[in-house]
Amino acid sequence: MLVVDVAGKVRKPGLRRLPAGSRVADAVAAAGGALPGADTSALNLARLLADGEQIVVGRPAPAPAAGVPGTAVASGPVSLNAATAEQLDSLPGVGPVLARHIIDYRGQHGGFTSVEQLRDVNGIGDRRFSDLKPLVTP
């Protein structure tokens, strides 16, 4: 089971328990659906959920970090369980393909319980892991 927080413009915001493998659309539906007029275009409704993440309905997506794509680092550690592909892509040495591998891994394994599990992701060797370890959290 996953626990996610559905917030924003939904009928019944709050914590929702969903089966592993659920998608953003399932979380929105479990919260009673989006309110009339709520814009869901900022959400990828097909994305697999990660335990502990928050889905905000009807608010614009946060602005991307300034800088050169693929080299910017977030101001704090990036959550392996909640980060978007774009947030993962902002980490040094992580491009769109590796970001997708990380997201696929968390979807297939129910999320990360430790940063060490990053070593099990296809495409992450010892050097890349040592670069990423201080920049991420489970």
PDB file of C-alpha atoms in Angstrom:
ATOM      1  CA  MET A   1       0.000   0.000   0.000  1.00  0.00           C
ATOM      2  CA  LEU A   2       0.997   3.598  -0.679  1.00  0.00           C
ATOM      3  CA  VAL A   3      -0.037   6.657   1.292  1.00  0.00           C
ATOM      4  CA  VAL A   4      -0.274   9.924  -0.622  1.00  0.00           C
ATOM      5  CA  ASP A   5      -1.530  13.379   0.285  1.00  0.00           C
ATOM      6  CA  VAL A   6      -3.996  14.758  -2.257  1.00  0.00           C
ATOM      7  CA  ALA A   7      -4.381  18.522  -1.864  1.00  0.00           C
ATOM      8  CA  GLY A   8      -5.741  21.488  -3.745  1.00  0.00           C
ATOM      9  CA  LYS A   9      -8.929  21.596  -5.748  1.00  0.00           C
ATOM     10  CA  VAL A  10     -10.419  18.138  -5.042  1.00  0.00           C
ATOM     11  CA  ARG A  11     -13.673  17.209  -3.354  1.00  0.00           C
ATOM     12  CA  LYS A  12     -12.068  15.404  -0.389  1.00  0.00           C
ATOM     13  CA  PRO A  13      -8.442  16.480   0.161  1.00  0.00           C
ATOM     14  CA  GLY A  14      -6.287  14.509   2.568  1.00  0.00           C
ATOM     15  CA  LEU A  15      -4.346  11.298   2.950  1.00  0.00           C
ATOM     16  CA  ARG A  16      -5.309   8.416   0.691  1.00  0.00           C
ATOM     17  CA  ARG A  17      -4.203   4.783   0.897  1.00  0.00           C
ATOM     18  CA  LEU A  18      -3.838   3.205  -2.533  1.00  0.00           C
ATOM     19  CA  PRO A  19      -2.437  -0.081  -3.812  1.00  0.00           C
ATOM     20  CA  ALA A  20       1.156  -0.146  -5.040  1.00  0.00           C
ATOM     21  CA  GLY A  21       1.208   0.566  -8.762  1.00  0.00           C
ATOM     22  CA  SER A  22      -1.485   3.237  -8.529  1.00  0.00           C
ATOM     23  CA  ARG A  23      -1.242   6.322 -10.697  1.00  0.00           C
ATOM     24  CA  VAL A  24      -1.875  10.029 -10.103  1.00  0.00           C
ATOM     25  CA  ALA A  25      -5.331   9.635 -11.701  1.00  0.00           C
ATOM     26  CA  ASP A  26      -6.184   6.991  -9.071  1.00  0.00           C
ATOM     27  CA  ALA A  27      -5.196   9.365  -6.253  1.00  0.00           C
ATOM     28  CA  VAL A  28      -7.316  12.185  -7.675  1.00  0.00           C
ATOM     29  CA  ALA A  29     -10.273   9.808  -8.045  1.00  0.00           C
ATOM     30  CA  ALA A  30      -9.807   8.549  -4.462  1.00  0.00           C
ATOM     31  CA  ALA A  31     -10.069  12.177  -3.312  1.00  0.00           C
ATOM     32  CA  GLY A  32     -13.454  12.493  -4.987  1.00  0.00           C
ATOM     33  CA  GLY A  33     -12.145  13.907  -8.247  1.00  0.00           C
ATOM     34  CA  ALA A  34     -11.116  17.398  -9.257  1.00  0.00           C
ATOM     35  CA  LEU A  35     -13.525  20.246  -8.530  1.00  0.00           C
ATOM     36  CA  PRO A  36     -15.315  21.773 -11.531  1.00  0.00           C
ATOM     37  CA  GLY A  37     -12.997  24.165 -13.327  1.00  0.00           C
ATOM     38  CA  ALA A  38      -9.842  22.792 -11.676  1.00  0.00           C
ATOM     39  CA  ASP A  39      -6.930  22.704 -14.105  1.00  0.00           C
ATOM     40  CA  THR A  40      -5.233  19.297 -14.079  1.00  0.00           C
ATOM     41  CA  SER A  41      -2.934  20.006 -17.036  1.00  0.00           C
ATOM     42  CA  ALA A  42       0.083  20.452 -14.724  1.00  0.00           C
ATOM     43  CA  LEU A  43      -0.356  16.859 -13.521  1.00  0.00           C
ATOM     44  CA  ASN A  44       0.818  13.774 -15.342  1.00  0.00           C
ATOM     45  CA  LEU A  45      -2.234  11.662 -14.527  1.00  0.00           C
ATOM     46  CA  ALA A  46      -0.542   8.531 -15.888  1.00  0.00           C
ATOM     47  CA  ARG A  47       2.520   8.786 -13.611  1.00  0.00           C
ATOM     48  CA  LEU A  48       3.040   6.033 -11.046  1.00  0.00           C
ATOM     49  CA  LEU A  49       2.765   7.192  -7.450  1.00  0.00           C
ATOM     50  CA  ALA A  50       5.467   6.923  -4.820  1.00  0.00           C
ATOM     51  CA  ASP A  51       4.727   6.435  -1.142  1.00  0.00           C
ATOM     52  CA  GLY A  52       4.670   9.669   0.837  1.00  0.00           C
ATOM     53  CA  GLU A  53       4.281  12.101  -2.032  1.00  0.00           C
ATOM     54  CA  GLN A  54       1.852  14.970  -2.347  1.00  0.00           C
ATOM     55  CA  ILE A  55      -0.389  15.533  -5.368  1.00  0.00           C
ATOM     56  CA  VAL A  56      -1.619  19.119  -5.684  1.00  0.00           C
ATOM     57  CA  VAL A  57      -4.594  19.584  -8.022  1.00  0.00           C
ATOM     58  CA  GLY A  58      -5.485  22.877  -9.689  1.00  0.00           C
ATOM     59  CA  ARG A  59      -2.341  24.843  -8.984  1.00  0.00           C
ATOM     60  CA  PRO A  60       0.367  25.681 -11.508  1.00  0.00           C
ATOM     61  CA  ALA A  61       3.462  23.504 -11.547  1.00  0.00           C
ATOM     62  CA  PRO A  62       6.466  25.032  -9.779  1.00  0.00           C
ATOM     63  CA  ALA A  63       8.829  26.983 -11.996  1.00  0.00           C
ATOM     64  CA  PRO A  64      11.917  25.037 -13.080  1.00  0.00           C
ATOM     65  CA  ALA A  65      15.238  25.923 -11.485  1.00  0.00           C
ATOM     66  CA  ALA A  66      17.345  28.464 -13.345  1.00  0.00           C
ATOM     67  CA  GLY A  67      20.588  27.392 -14.941  1.00  0.00           C
ATOM     68  CA  VAL A  68      21.816  24.986 -17.553  1.00  0.00           C
ATOM     69  CA  PRO A  69      19.606  21.889 -17.907  1.00  0.00           C
ATOM     70  CA  GLY A  70      21.216  18.794 -16.462  1.00  0.00           C
ATOM     71  CA  THR A  71      23.643  20.730 -14.255  1.00  0.00           C
ATOM     72  CA  ALA A  72      21.453  22.552 -11.750  1.00  0.00           C
ATOM     73  CA  VAL A  73      21.063  21.080  -8.306  1.00  0.00           C
ATOM     74  CA  ALA A  74      18.040  21.698  -6.116  1.00  0.00           C
ATOM     75  CA  SER A  75      18.537  23.829  -3.000  1.00  0.00           C
ATOM     76  CA  GLY A  76      18.032  20.805  -0.747  1.00  0.00           C
ATOM     77  CA  PRO A  77      18.266  17.049  -1.139  1.00  0.00           C
ATOM     78  CA  VAL A  78      16.058  15.583  -3.870  1.00  0.00           C
ATOM     79  CA  SER A  79      13.621  12.897  -2.725  1.00  0.00           C
ATOM     80  CA  LEU A  80      14.037   9.730  -4.766  1.00  0.00           C
ATOM     81  CA  ASN A  81      10.458   8.783  -3.884  1.00  0.00           C
ATOM     82  CA  ALA A  82       8.745  12.034  -4.811  1.00  0.00           C
ATOM     83  CA  ALA A  83      10.918  13.777  -7.407  1.00  0.00           C
ATOM     84  CA  THR A  84       9.631  14.358 -10.900  1.00  0.00           C
ATOM     85  CA  ALA A  85      11.668  13.338 -13.936  1.00  0.00           C
ATOM     86  CA  GLU A  86      12.641  16.998 -14.352  1.00  0.00           C
ATOM     87  CA  GLN A  87      13.889  17.247 -10.765  1.00  0.00           C
ATOM     88  CA  LEU A  88      15.940  14.076 -11.149  1.00  0.00           C
ATOM     89  CA  ASP A  89      17.259  15.307 -14.497  1.00  0.00           C
ATOM     90  CA  SER A  90      18.604  18.412 -12.715  1.00  0.00           C
ATOM     91  CA  LEU A  91      21.042  16.250 -10.742  1.00  0.00           C
ATOM     92  CA  PRO A  92      24.619  16.031 -12.055  1.00  0.00           C
ATOM     93  CA  GLY A  93      25.109  13.056 -14.357  1.00  0.00           C
ATOM     94  CA  VAL A  94      21.382  12.284 -14.568  1.00  0.00           C
ATOM     95  CA  GLY A  95      19.684  12.809 -17.898  1.00  0.00           C
ATOM     96  CA  PRO A  96      16.167  11.969 -19.062  1.00  0.00           C
ATOM     97  CA  VAL A  97      16.918   8.255 -19.553  1.00  0.00           C
ATOM     98  CA  LEU A  98      18.459   7.755 -16.120  1.00  0.00           C
ATOM     99  CA  ALA A  99      15.688   9.810 -14.505  1.00  0.00           C
ATOM    100  CA  ARG A 100      13.172   7.417 -16.125  1.00  0.00           C
ATOM    101  CA  HIS A 101      15.153   4.407 -14.782  1.00  0.00           C
ATOM    102  CA  ILE A 102      14.971   5.861 -11.246  1.00  0.00           C
ATOM    103  CA  ILE A 103      11.218   6.462 -11.538  1.00  0.00           C
ATOM    104  CA  ASP A 104      10.676   2.985 -12.997  1.00  0.00           C
ATOM    105  CA  TYR A 105      12.703   1.428 -10.163  1.00  0.00           C
ATOM    106  CA  ARG A 106      10.674   3.157  -7.455  1.00  0.00           C
ATOM    107  CA  GLY A 107       7.436   2.126  -9.164  1.00  0.00           C
ATOM    108  CA  GLN A 108       8.525  -1.511  -9.434  1.00  0.00           C
ATOM    109  CA  HIS A 109       9.899  -1.748  -5.891  1.00  0.00           C
ATOM    110  CA  GLY A 110       7.423   0.388  -3.960  1.00  0.00           C
ATOM    111  CA  GLY A 111       9.862   3.265  -3.565  1.00  0.00           C
ATOM    112  CA  PHE A 112      13.273   3.711  -1.998  1.00  0.00           C
ATOM    113  CA  THR A 113      13.843   2.924   1.663  1.00  0.00           C
ATOM    114  CA  SER A 114      17.499   3.961   1.530  1.00  0.00           C
ATOM    115  CA  VAL A 115      19.799   5.942  -0.730  1.00  0.00           C
ATOM    116  CA  GLU A 116      21.929   2.786  -1.090  1.00  0.00           C
ATOM    117  CA  GLN A 117      19.165   1.248  -3.259  1.00  0.00           C
ATOM    118  CA  LEU A 118      20.110   3.770  -5.924  1.00  0.00           C
ATOM    119  CA  ARG A 119      23.006   1.393  -6.705  1.00  0.00           C
ATOM    120  CA  ASP A 120      20.403  -1.117  -7.974  1.00  0.00           C
ATOM    121  CA  VAL A 121      19.115   1.265 -10.663  1.00  0.00           C
ATOM    122  CA  ASN A 122      20.227   0.439 -14.193  1.00  0.00           C
ATOM    123  CA  GLY A 123      22.882   2.965 -15.243  1.00  0.00           C
ATOM    124  CA  ILE A 124      24.166   3.946 -11.802  1.00  0.00           C
ATOM    125  CA  GLY A 125      27.683   2.778 -11.135  1.00  0.00           C
ATOM    126  CA  ASP A 126      29.997   3.457  -8.214  1.00  0.00           C
ATOM    127  CA  ARG A 127      31.187   6.852  -9.446  1.00  0.00           C
ATOM    128  CA  ARG A 128      27.725   8.197 -10.285  1.00  0.00           C
ATOM    129  CA  PHE A 129      26.406   6.874  -6.965  1.00  0.00           C
ATOM    130  CA  SER A 130      29.143   8.679  -5.024  1.00  0.00           C
ATOM    131  CA  ASP A 131      28.282  11.920  -6.871  1.00  0.00           C
ATOM    132  CA  LEU A 132      24.544  11.554  -6.162  1.00  0.00           C
ATOM    133  CA  LYS A 133      24.613  10.194  -2.598  1.00  0.00           C
ATOM    134  CA  PRO A 134      24.933  13.587  -0.827  1.00  0.00           C
ATOM    135  CA  LEU A 135      22.282  15.158  -3.085  1.00  0.00           C
ATOM    136  CA  VAL A 136      19.379  12.743  -2.557  1.00  0.00           C
ATOM    137  CA  THR A 137      17.192  11.266   0.166  1.00  0.00           C
ATOM    138  CA  PRO A 138      14.878   8.228  -0.002  1.00  0.00           C
TER     139      PRO A 138
END
